[in-house]
Amino acid sequence: MTDRSVVVGIDVGGTFTDVFVVDEATGDHAVGKVTSTRTNEALGFGHGIRDTIGQLPSLTDIGDLAAIIHGTTVGTNALLERKGAVTGIIATDGFTDVLEMRRRDRPHTWGLWGDFEPIVPRDRRLGVTERTLADGTVTTVVDPSDVVAAAEQLLAAGAVAVAVTFLHSYASDANEAAAAAALRAMWPNDHVSISSEILPEIREFERTSTTALNAYLQPIVGDYLETLQADLAQSGFDGQFLIVGSNGGVMTVESARRFPIRTALSGPAAGVIAAAHIATSAGIDNVLCGDMGGTSFDVSVVVYGRTALSAQSTIDFGLVIRSPMIEITTIGAGGGSIAWVDRGGILQIGPESAGGVPGPVCYGGGNDRPTVTDANVVLGRINADRPIGGRERLDVDAARQAIELHVGSRLGLSIDDAAEAILRVATSRLSGALRLVSIERGHDPTRFWTMPFGGAGALHCCAFVDDVGLAGALVPRHPGVISALGCLIADMRHDHVRTINSTLDALDVNRLGELMSSTRAAGDELLDQAGTAFVGRSCHFTLDMSYVGQTHTVEVPLSTTEGASPTLVELRAAFDAAYIDTYGRLLADIPVRLLTLRTAVIGHRPTFDLSVLAPSPDLVLDGAHSGSRDVYFGGHWRDTAIWNRLDLPVGASIVGPAILEQPDATTVVDPGFVAVVDEWGNLRVTRA
């Protein structure tokens, strides 16, 4: 190759590593799915890329790639498994327990039981004398020697990362800046997180938690990215290497190392970005995304073509992240989720998962407890001779024995009925997650389609439609690697936040304008440093506002002319519109408070052309039919047509029952449903 035009999107999940490769010059593309290597995820990363690019005739070597965009779960897994680095905190004296006190919430709403262990124990949370007031006045200047003494104590205790969280540093960062200078002059590595750099925003717990979690992840994510870069360099790669952030945008490796907390849930976020793009291209504005892999089911909602962003998320109880993230709800129900019968004789699914290692019973990896995947194999929904991920034949007999031993005999069911019961319970859990982000948020499900993706999502698409009452299911061309495709679609995005904390009447609009200009300039500078050719840039401002006395705020978007500050009248009108849209009415005679300014600076990358995924016009329906086999539906074995999904022409209509197979996923069309191939290669699955 003379001109480098091949880009790779790669998402490393808990069970599989998904790869999507496209030559932007020719439209040639390839997909890959290999087993993740949880003990060293960099191994699966390299294997996945090499295995997939070998499918393109125009590419022979990793060194010929133009760019690699990576969605990672390294940070998320470290948080969920509490396997971050040994971390210390240096805080304002007297405020070292903020991380442990939280908001005085509790793990279980009902009852007075439950416990919580912060990621940084009390003996590694040290205080120094300093004080800044809420208005930014520094009443006690920090002594750098106190900071150094605390740091030496933390190093002696084994800390490899440190977070500095001084009181009210969002109002003035003077003391934190002095502490940062002293720390960085003596700390043995770069793992120093400063709250005024991570989150210069009011609310002490959220700022402390986000900064501490960032420090907790820095060595883990940093070492992982360093390993990837070294492996890629050894392979001759000198193109652009970008990381997907939890806000649905991409960032440089340098930004990801400095702010690893912004990579949490980056893989599922990339999937939502791709789902929104695919759905809107297909003329569908409202979508419930469901990413079902081996260990979890991640759901999100797209309304009128827009993804939902949240200013704050909780990864696990007490692990609060205050950073823009695509709203994703996760439950422990995936293909590897273990089926078991509790002491009351009730069939349960998960949350424990066999994951990729040892994997479902049919994988032959040593697990002897049945999973959702085992049930699908036993019922004929998954072809044991053509499993996804490049595996050899699956062991159906072992899966049947496990289901009989652990479920069938306990419930008095035949093996087939027990397997179907596993799928029904699993579907109930999955559908509950879809209802959580739709019906329980006031959305009419009949106006929504579901887009199931991940290795296991399309197996259950018809059940989702029936259980939730949806319009239909839109199964993308390559459902098993949608998060990898999303890596190629995501724009570069940098978010900035500044606390203002003023009533509207007392607001200095000139100061607001200066903050808007400075945060936009900071975002533009980061885009410039990325060295990427963008097709355009945009900047979006929003304000967190409320009535005085309210805890919760509403998000108020600002429509401003370049370089112009909004007037008080414009701000009040924008707040009233947002408040009515949220709550339906205004409150009279209560002052309005402007709390926080949020700025998103976006560098738009070239739009991914979905037409490269369209089926070839030379395809004919008969060429896609590969035979039939018995599949269990509704208590009966039924002769079911089997189709090679990628060989179906545009307009093909497949009436259920049918199984559509492809290397990265399997789609099940239940009896009473029909699947039609649209111009983009998507399957539109609706009730017949």
XYZ file of C-alpha atoms in Angstrom:
688
model
C 0.000 0.000 0.000
C 1.220 3.474 -0.844
C -1.470 5.584 0.789
C -2.497 4.482 4.243
C -6.280 4.487 4.384
C -7.103 1.484 6.581
C -8.445 2.201 10.072
C -9.232 -0.250 12.860
C -11.828 -0.059 15.603
C -11.236 -2.516 18.431
C -13.271 -3.122 21.579
C -11.863 -5.375 24.294
C -14.692 -6.892 26.303
C -14.773 -9.332 29.181
C -15.342 -12.368 26.943
C -14.497 -11.369 23.373
C -12.297 -8.814 21.673
C -14.164 -7.334 18.701
C -12.468 -5.797 15.665
C -13.813 -3.813 12.717
C -11.391 -2.900 9.908
C -12.265 -0.673 6.963
C -10.283 0.686 4.030
C -11.696 4.192 3.718
C -10.412 4.466 0.149
C -12.051 1.334 -1.252
C -14.780 0.491 1.274
C -13.334 -2.996 1.812
C -13.974 -4.100 5.373
C -13.582 -7.083 7.653
C -14.751 -8.066 11.119
C -13.090 -10.232 13.724
C -13.977 -11.723 17.069
C -11.390 -13.447 19.251
C -11.369 -14.553 22.868
C -10.212 -11.846 25.280
C -7.183 -12.589 27.429
C -8.240 -11.275 30.822
C -4.859 -11.895 32.451
C -3.168 -9.782 29.765
C -5.692 -7.994 27.566
C -2.916 -6.640 25.339
C -2.418 -10.178 23.952
C -6.017 -10.417 22.732
C -5.732 -6.860 21.396
C -2.786 -7.713 19.147
C -4.176 -11.109 18.128
C -7.534 -9.576 17.199
C -6.000 -6.934 14.945
C -3.613 -9.331 13.190
C -6.329 -11.936 12.680
C -8.740 -9.394 11.156
C -6.505 -7.278 8.940
C -5.355 -10.489 7.294
C -8.810 -10.687 5.698
C -8.166 -7.554 3.612
C -6.284 -8.180 0.370
C -4.855 -4.628 0.409
C -3.230 -4.976 3.834
C -0.430 -7.188 5.030
C 0.995 -5.557 8.148
C -0.027 -3.550 11.215
C 2.545 -0.948 10.203
C 0.384 -0.118 7.180
C -2.578 1.016 9.295
C -3.542 4.680 9.309
C -5.244 4.647 12.720
C -6.401 2.414 15.561
C -9.306 3.525 17.773
C -9.745 1.502 20.936
C -12.643 1.038 23.337
C -11.490 -0.491 26.590
C -12.994 -1.998 29.728
C -9.691 -2.081 31.638
C -10.706 0.844 33.853
C -14.256 -0.422 34.347
C -13.075 -3.908 35.319
C -10.527 -2.485 37.753
C -13.297 -0.520 39.493
C -15.804 -3.369 39.582
C -13.230 -5.856 40.831
C -11.527 -3.333 43.161
C -8.175 -4.050 41.510
C -6.877 -0.500 41.117
C -3.546 0.805 42.361
C -2.621 1.455 45.995
C -3.682 5.074 46.322
C -3.303 7.847 48.887
C -5.247 11.070 49.422
C -3.956 14.403 50.687
C -6.904 16.529 51.770
C -7.708 19.568 53.849
C -7.142 18.722 57.509
C -10.449 17.696 59.063
C -11.974 16.609 55.747
C -10.191 13.332 55.114
C -13.340 11.213 55.585
C -15.391 12.749 52.758
C -14.750 9.699 50.572
C -16.093 7.345 53.228
C -19.052 9.443 54.401
C -20.336 9.883 50.818
C -23.916 11.212 50.827
C -24.813 9.002 53.781
C -26.579 6.669 51.387
C -26.581 2.925 51.961
C -26.157 -0.167 49.797
C -29.683 -1.374 50.526
C -32.531 1.105 50.633
C -34.678 -0.903 53.021
C -33.202 -1.951 56.333
C -30.169 -0.821 58.278
C -27.644 -3.360 57.056
C -24.851 -3.274 54.497
C -21.300 -1.981 54.544
C -18.963 0.011 52.353
C -15.198 -0.001 52.055
C -13.696 3.033 50.275
C -10.982 2.441 47.707
C -8.582 4.470 49.882
C -8.514 3.336 53.549
C -8.307 5.824 56.397
C -4.604 5.331 57.092
C -3.820 6.521 53.552
C -6.048 9.617 53.762
C -3.892 12.373 55.252
C -4.720 15.979 56.071
C -2.631 19.153 55.700
C -3.338 22.638 57.014
C -4.860 24.911 54.364
C -8.193 26.657 53.803
C -10.020 28.204 50.877
C -13.510 29.630 51.302
C -16.454 28.989 48.986
C -16.004 32.426 47.394
C -12.395 31.630 46.467
C -10.727 33.552 49.286
C -7.586 31.768 50.516
C -7.471 32.252 54.275
C -4.676 29.757 54.993
C -1.910 29.186 52.467
C -0.698 25.597 52.223
C 2.873 24.842 53.286
C 4.539 22.717 50.541
C 6.714 21.023 53.162
C 3.544 19.648 54.807
C 2.492 18.203 51.464
C 5.906 16.598 50.943
C 5.830 15.110 54.453
C 2.378 13.608 53.815
C 3.543 12.259 50.463
C 6.555 10.580 52.041
C 4.251 8.939 54.568
C 2.034 7.650 51.752
C 5.004 6.303 49.818
C 6.164 4.476 52.923
C 2.695 2.931 53.144
C 3.054 1.580 49.608
C 1.057 4.151 47.643
C 1.891 4.412 43.944
C -0.742 7.046 43.114
C -1.928 10.115 45.011
C -4.942 12.411 44.846
C -5.105 15.979 46.187
C -8.587 17.144 47.212
C -8.602 20.491 49.016
C -11.783 22.138 50.230
C -13.393 24.567 47.732
C -10.547 24.246 45.228
C -13.123 24.744 42.447
C -13.379 28.377 43.596
C -9.606 28.912 43.765
C -6.952 26.380 42.798
C -4.053 28.341 44.345
C -3.402 25.936 47.234
C -3.865 22.839 45.086
C -1.518 24.243 42.439
C 1.157 24.789 45.095
C 0.624 21.271 46.432
C 0.766 19.841 42.908
C 4.094 21.555 42.215
C 5.595 20.166 45.414
C 4.249 16.675 44.773
C 5.349 16.434 41.166
C 8.860 17.475 42.129
C 9.278 14.465 44.431
C 6.655 11.802 43.538
C 8.427 8.892 41.770
C 5.960 8.688 38.858
C 3.309 10.692 36.993
C 0.374 9.275 38.947
C -0.670 12.526 40.645
C -4.334 13.604 40.381
C -5.390 17.125 41.383
C -9.099 17.768 41.925
C -9.044 21.251 40.383
C -7.644 19.655 37.219
C -9.898 16.602 37.232
C -13.182 18.233 38.292
C -13.230 21.957 39.219
C -16.859 21.697 40.331
C -18.772 22.344 43.535
C -19.823 19.394 45.750
C -17.036 17.934 47.846
C -17.890 14.247 47.757
C -18.366 14.008 44.009
C -15.135 15.912 43.358
C -13.217 13.818 45.897
C -14.619 10.534 44.588
C -13.875 11.339 40.936
C -10.335 12.509 41.706
C -9.567 9.501 43.920
C -10.903 7.070 41.322
C -8.815 8.775 38.657
C -5.687 8.246 40.766
C -6.772 4.675 41.520
C -6.889 3.911 37.769
C -3.868 5.861 36.530
C -1.234 3.119 37.011
C -3.553 0.367 35.716
C -4.777 2.134 32.580
C -1.411 3.839 32.046
C 0.538 0.570 32.119
C -1.996 -1.093 29.826
C -1.813 1.693 27.236
C 1.978 1.784 27.492
C 2.091 -1.958 26.769
C -0.188 -1.522 23.761
C 1.899 1.327 22.398
C 5.113 -0.663 22.806
C 3.620 -3.710 21.066
C 2.285 -1.579 18.227
C 5.590 0.235 17.813
C 7.396 -3.098 17.684
C 5.028 -4.097 14.879
C 5.957 -0.969 12.932
C 2.778 0.980 13.636
C 3.296 4.744 13.615
C -0.250 5.875 12.811
C -2.727 7.521 15.129
C -3.788 5.648 18.278
C -6.948 7.007 19.924
C -9.029 5.906 22.915
C -12.808 6.039 23.193
C -14.100 7.971 26.198
C -17.212 7.358 28.245
C -18.772 10.513 26.754
C -18.901 8.806 23.366
C -15.983 10.777 21.938
C -12.377 9.822 21.363
C -9.245 11.185 23.004
C -5.512 10.842 22.618
C -3.561 8.248 24.589
C -1.963 11.087 26.557
C -5.394 12.347 27.651
C -6.486 8.821 28.567
C -3.396 8.361 30.742
C -3.974 11.650 32.515
C -7.731 11.192 32.895
C -8.341 7.408 32.927
C -11.608 7.921 34.803
C -13.003 9.255 31.524
C -12.517 5.857 29.879
C -14.918 3.980 32.188
C -17.587 2.186 30.120
C -15.924 3.372 26.914
C -16.679 0.126 25.044
C -20.461 0.207 25.605
C -20.421 3.962 24.894
C -18.928 3.290 21.455
C -21.688 0.771 20.817
C -24.375 3.352 21.589
C -22.716 5.846 19.214
C -22.769 3.263 16.419
C -26.353 2.251 17.204
C -27.560 5.856 16.988
C -25.787 6.344 13.644
C -27.131 3.107 12.160
C -30.680 3.719 13.374
C -30.931 7.312 12.124
C -29.473 6.253 8.773
C -32.247 3.655 8.591
C -34.874 6.300 9.367
C -35.500 5.200 12.964
C -35.131 7.932 15.586
C -36.064 6.134 18.816
C -33.980 3.112 19.767
C -33.364 1.016 22.868
C -29.799 -0.260 22.596
C -28.993 -3.606 24.171
C -25.382 -4.790 24.187
C -25.390 -8.411 25.352
C -21.976 -9.982 25.680
C -20.685 -12.842 27.756
C -20.891 -11.198 31.175
C -23.352 -8.289 31.081
C -26.238 -6.568 29.327
C -25.675 -2.842 28.775
C -28.726 -0.805 27.808
C -29.119 2.793 26.724
C -31.758 4.902 25.013
C -31.534 7.027 21.874
C -34.368 9.562 21.556
C -34.891 11.511 18.331
C -31.466 10.353 17.198
C -29.674 11.755 20.269
C -27.796 9.725 22.847
C -28.476 10.470 26.515
C -25.552 11.975 28.436
C -25.366 11.984 32.211
C -23.190 14.363 34.238
C -22.728 11.718 36.932
C -22.655 7.937 37.074
C -22.136 5.230 39.658
C -20.064 2.217 38.625
C -20.727 0.362 41.869
C -22.094 1.423 45.236
C -20.073 4.374 46.519
C -17.921 4.606 43.369
C -19.318 7.868 42.015
C -17.894 9.433 38.848
C -18.773 13.041 38.111
C -17.888 13.238 34.425
C -20.034 13.317 31.268
C -20.917 9.756 30.331
C -23.415 8.218 27.961
C -26.217 6.912 30.168
C -25.776 3.147 30.302
C -27.551 0.777 32.660
C -25.766 -2.526 33.224
C -27.098 -5.779 34.651
C -25.222 -9.033 35.170
C -26.973 -11.056 32.487
C -24.971 -12.215 29.479
C -24.347 -15.366 27.517
C -22.044 -16.631 30.242
C -24.453 -15.891 33.124
C -24.917 -18.987 35.280
C -28.365 -20.504 35.799
C -29.088 -21.804 39.278
C -32.008 -22.765 41.519
C -32.236 -21.014 44.871
C -33.325 -22.550 48.186
C -36.915 -21.601 47.457
C -36.902 -23.567 44.215
C -36.842 -20.447 42.025
C -34.744 -20.420 38.862
C -32.235 -17.551 38.839
C -29.892 -16.189 36.175
C -26.606 -14.515 37.200
C -25.181 -12.241 38.354
C -22.265 -14.717 38.500
C -20.854 -15.370 35.060
C -18.539 -17.958 33.577
C -17.286 -15.240 31.217
C -14.816 -16.293 28.541
C -12.673 -18.306 30.958
C -13.642 -20.955 31.856
C -16.708 -20.048 29.803
C -19.999 -21.904 29.349
C -20.025 -25.661 29.858
C -20.135 -26.250 26.102
C -16.756 -24.496 25.736
C -15.054 -27.342 27.571
C -13.030 -24.983 29.756
C -13.773 -26.668 33.072
C -17.029 -24.992 34.127
C -19.768 -27.483 35.047
C -22.661 -25.089 35.741
C -25.115 -24.241 32.936
C -25.247 -20.789 31.343
C -27.555 -18.919 28.973
C -25.277 -19.891 26.080
C -25.560 -23.559 27.055
C -29.368 -23.269 26.910
C -29.199 -21.717 23.435
C -26.882 -24.498 22.248
C -29.067 -27.269 23.676
C -32.186 -25.817 22.022
C -30.503 -25.626 18.619
C -30.474 -21.837 18.433
C -26.680 -21.727 18.303
C -24.978 -23.958 15.748
C -22.552 -26.077 17.733
C -20.464 -26.585 14.579
C -20.177 -22.846 13.795
C -19.773 -20.951 17.086
C -18.706 -17.304 17.073
C -15.227 -16.228 18.053
C -13.368 -18.852 16.012
C -13.964 -21.661 18.498
C -14.078 -25.313 17.544
C -17.232 -27.373 17.897
C -19.217 -26.839 21.096
C -19.940 -29.757 23.429
C -23.735 -30.104 23.325
C -23.807 -33.273 25.456
C -21.897 -31.602 28.298
C -24.310 -28.652 28.208
C -27.316 -31.004 28.368
C -25.864 -32.872 31.346
C -25.201 -29.624 33.223
C -28.735 -28.335 32.616
C -30.248 -31.623 33.743
C -28.115 -31.783 36.899
C -28.423 -28.189 38.091
C -31.842 -27.122 36.757
C -33.952 -29.917 35.283
C -33.712 -32.361 38.178
C -34.222 -29.565 40.720
C -37.402 -28.307 39.030
C -38.809 -31.571 37.682
C -38.363 -30.503 34.058
C -37.019 -32.263 31.017
C -33.676 -31.046 29.713
C -35.339 -29.200 26.824
C -37.954 -27.532 29.015
C -35.312 -26.614 31.580
C -33.203 -25.008 28.861
C -36.202 -23.040 27.601
C -36.972 -21.971 31.177
C -33.426 -20.607 31.446
C -34.001 -18.497 28.336
C -37.368 -17.238 29.600
C -35.929 -16.126 32.925
C -32.956 -14.546 31.189
C -35.240 -12.729 28.760
C -37.334 -11.450 31.660
C -34.237 -9.920 33.268
C -33.064 -8.425 29.986
C -36.492 -6.994 29.180
C -36.647 -5.477 32.651
C -33.505 -3.489 31.880
C -35.072 -2.242 28.636
C -38.208 -1.181 30.520
C -36.054 0.669 33.037
C -34.704 3.041 30.373
C -37.970 3.342 28.457
C -41.318 2.842 30.181
C -40.066 3.892 33.624
C -38.737 7.138 32.111
C -42.045 7.978 30.461
C -41.314 6.716 26.945
C -43.998 4.927 24.920
C -42.434 1.557 23.964
C -44.566 1.264 20.830
C -42.582 4.201 19.389
C -39.243 2.481 19.992
C -37.269 -0.196 18.217
C -34.674 -2.258 19.987
C -31.210 -2.674 18.538
C -29.692 -5.830 20.021
C -25.974 -6.215 19.553
C -22.992 -7.926 21.113
C -22.346 -11.598 20.555
C -25.625 -12.711 22.178
C -28.103 -9.848 21.693
C -29.689 -10.929 18.402
C -30.542 -14.363 19.842
C -33.235 -12.691 21.945
C -34.492 -9.868 19.687
C -38.012 -11.236 19.143
C -38.461 -11.892 22.850
C -37.533 -8.262 23.562
C -40.166 -7.029 21.106
C -42.868 -9.213 22.658
C -42.000 -8.662 26.312
C -41.591 -4.881 26.183
C -44.179 -4.167 23.484
C -41.785 -2.546 21.017
C -42.339 -1.628 17.378
C -39.664 -4.055 16.245
C -35.989 -4.926 16.327
C -33.301 -3.475 14.083
C -30.425 -5.949 13.941
C -27.360 -4.283 12.385
C -25.282 -5.880 9.648
C -22.549 -6.983 12.086
C -24.231 -7.057 15.523
C -21.361 -8.846 17.230
C -18.846 -6.035 16.608
C -20.980 -2.886 16.869
C -18.869 -1.401 19.674
C -15.777 -1.816 17.481
C -17.621 -0.090 14.628
C -18.604 2.699 17.028
C -14.923 3.355 17.680
C -14.620 4.358 14.003
C -17.727 6.544 14.101
C -17.051 8.545 17.286
C -15.885 12.166 17.036
C -13.160 13.620 19.225
C -14.744 15.324 22.218
C -13.407 17.228 25.222
C -15.651 18.299 28.106
C -14.884 21.101 30.547
C -16.752 22.230 33.640
C -16.533 25.412 35.712
C -18.491 26.264 38.848
C -20.164 29.703 38.908
C -22.514 29.375 41.928
C -24.406 32.645 41.642
C -28.029 33.693 41.648
C -29.165 34.867 38.264
C -29.860 38.401 39.501
C -26.310 38.746 40.867
C -24.600 37.073 37.913
C -21.705 38.829 36.217
C -22.496 38.031 32.586
C -19.078 39.269 31.495
C -17.422 36.690 33.770
C -19.706 34.016 32.314
C -18.646 35.069 28.828
C -14.983 34.886 29.813
C -15.462 31.355 31.173
C -17.215 30.321 27.982
C -14.358 31.671 25.881
C -11.624 30.139 28.050
C -13.180 26.657 28.173
C -13.753 26.699 24.452
C -10.137 27.744 23.894
C -8.946 24.933 26.167
C -10.954 22.414 24.147
C -9.670 23.770 20.847
C -6.112 23.520 22.139
C -6.609 19.839 22.945
C -8.028 19.246 19.468
C -5.009 20.986 17.956
C -2.644 18.814 19.990
C -4.309 15.630 18.705
C -2.859 16.175 15.240
C -6.058 14.975 13.572
C -7.599 16.463 10.439
C -11.198 17.251 11.370
C -13.918 17.971 8.834
C -15.371 20.528 11.239
C -15.599 21.670 14.835
C -18.452 22.610 17.113
C -18.886 23.840 20.670
C -21.874 23.315 22.944
C -22.551 25.151 26.207
C -24.995 24.056 28.898
C -25.718 25.410 32.365
C -26.779 23.551 35.497
C -29.516 25.770 36.971
C -32.175 25.489 39.651
C -34.380 27.502 41.947
C -32.615 28.580 45.132
C -33.030 25.875 47.760
C -33.288 23.000 45.308
C -30.714 20.215 45.340
C -31.241 18.956 41.807
C -30.568 21.071 38.739
C -31.898 21.136 35.197
C -29.665 21.164 32.150
C -30.095 24.406 30.238
C -28.605 24.503 26.720
C -27.282 27.862 25.523
C -27.695 29.078 21.967
C -25.041 31.740 21.555
C -23.372 33.606 18.743
C -19.628 33.174 18.410
C -17.926 35.375 21.027
C -21.179 36.751 22.458
C -22.243 36.444 26.109
C -25.884 35.599 26.834
C -27.952 38.299 28.503
C -29.809 37.830 31.796
C -33.095 37.863 29.868
C -31.868 35.108 27.550
C -30.635 33.046 30.487
C -33.957 33.329 32.301
C -35.913 32.371 29.182
C -33.664 29.368 28.587
C -34.076 28.232 32.210
C -37.866 28.600 32.105
C -38.069 26.541 28.916
C -35.857 23.770 30.325
C -37.695 23.699 33.663
C -41.117 23.466 32.035
C -39.850 20.729 29.727
C -38.640 18.776 32.778
C -41.316 19.448 35.390
C -44.252 20.937 33.494
C -44.571 24.187 35.454
C -42.598 27.076 36.919
C -42.304 28.179 40.559
C -43.286 31.749 41.302
C -41.283 34.279 43.353
C -38.226 32.053 43.901
C -34.809 33.272 42.747
C -32.938 31.234 40.154
C -29.418 29.954 40.780
C -26.786 29.279 38.119
C -24.463 26.610 39.456
C -22.183 25.240 36.733
C -21.093 25.896 33.157
C -20.408 22.844 30.982
C -18.578 23.094 27.679
C -18.228 20.363 25.050
C -15.762 21.014 22.234
C -16.093 18.488 19.417
C -13.787 17.784 16.509
C -15.856 16.072 13.836
C -14.162 13.163 12.108
C -15.257 12.048 8.613
C -18.721 10.488 8.700
C -18.602 6.721 8.424
C -20.260 5.680 5.169
C -22.644 2.864 6.069
C -23.144 2.060 2.402
C -19.926 -0.009 2.571
C -21.937 -2.486 4.663
C -24.744 -2.831 2.096
C -25.223 -6.318 0.620
C -23.864 -6.850 -2.858
C -26.476 -6.356 -5.615
C -25.388 -9.716 -7.053
C -26.783 -11.704 -4.124
C -29.820 -13.951 -4.618
C -32.051 -15.401 -1.926
C -31.536 -19.075 -2.798
C -27.789 -18.690 -2.412
C -28.204 -17.770 1.265
C -30.181 -20.871 2.292
C -27.913 -23.394 4.001
C -30.399 -26.057 5.078
C -32.493 -26.646 8.176
C -32.346 -28.184 11.647
C -34.676 -28.808 14.561
C -34.932 -25.888 16.975
C -36.970 -25.804 20.189
C -39.715 -23.127 20.292
C -42.574 -22.972 22.800
C -42.232 -26.531 24.073
C -41.852 -28.172 20.671
C -39.069 -29.034 18.253
C -39.702 -27.396 14.885
C -37.969 -27.817 11.556
C -36.282 -24.433 11.111
C -34.684 -22.886 8.042
C -31.027 -21.872 8.403
C -29.696 -18.910 6.424
C -26.265 -17.384 5.898
C -27.212 -13.909 7.006
C -24.467 -12.023 5.100
C -25.554 -13.659 1.816
C -29.128 -12.338 2.010
C -29.949 -9.732 -0.681
C -31.645 -6.406 -0.020
C -35.417 -6.898 0.291
C -35.168 -10.529 1.390
C -38.040 -11.459 3.693
C -37.413 -14.331 6.109
C -40.443 -15.699 7.933
C -39.907 -17.313 11.301
C -39.005 -19.725 12.609
C -35.570 -19.156 11.144
C -31.938 -18.972 12.225
C -29.631 -16.448 10.545
C -25.949 -17.249 11.088
C -22.823 -15.150 10.581
C -19.286 -15.243 12.033
C -19.870 -12.630 14.763
C -23.447 -13.365 15.918
C -26.581 -15.453 15.429
C -30.059 -13.990 14.898
C -33.132 -15.998 15.909
C -36.426 -15.159 14.166
C -39.165 -16.632 16.339
C -42.399 -18.090 14.943
C -44.815 -15.258 14.213
C -42.037 -12.836 13.245
C -40.551 -11.785 9.924
C -37.119 -10.317 9.175
C -36.590 -8.049 6.151
C -33.161 -6.937 4.884
C -33.014 -3.164 4.305
C -30.718 -1.208 1.977
C -27.992 -0.929 4.647
C -27.975 -4.654 5.332
C -29.858 -4.319 8.619
C -32.569 -6.800 9.581
C -35.939 -5.236 10.406
C -37.590 -7.829 12.620
C -41.304 -7.294 13.269
C -44.375 -9.313 14.118
C -45.615 -11.094 11.005
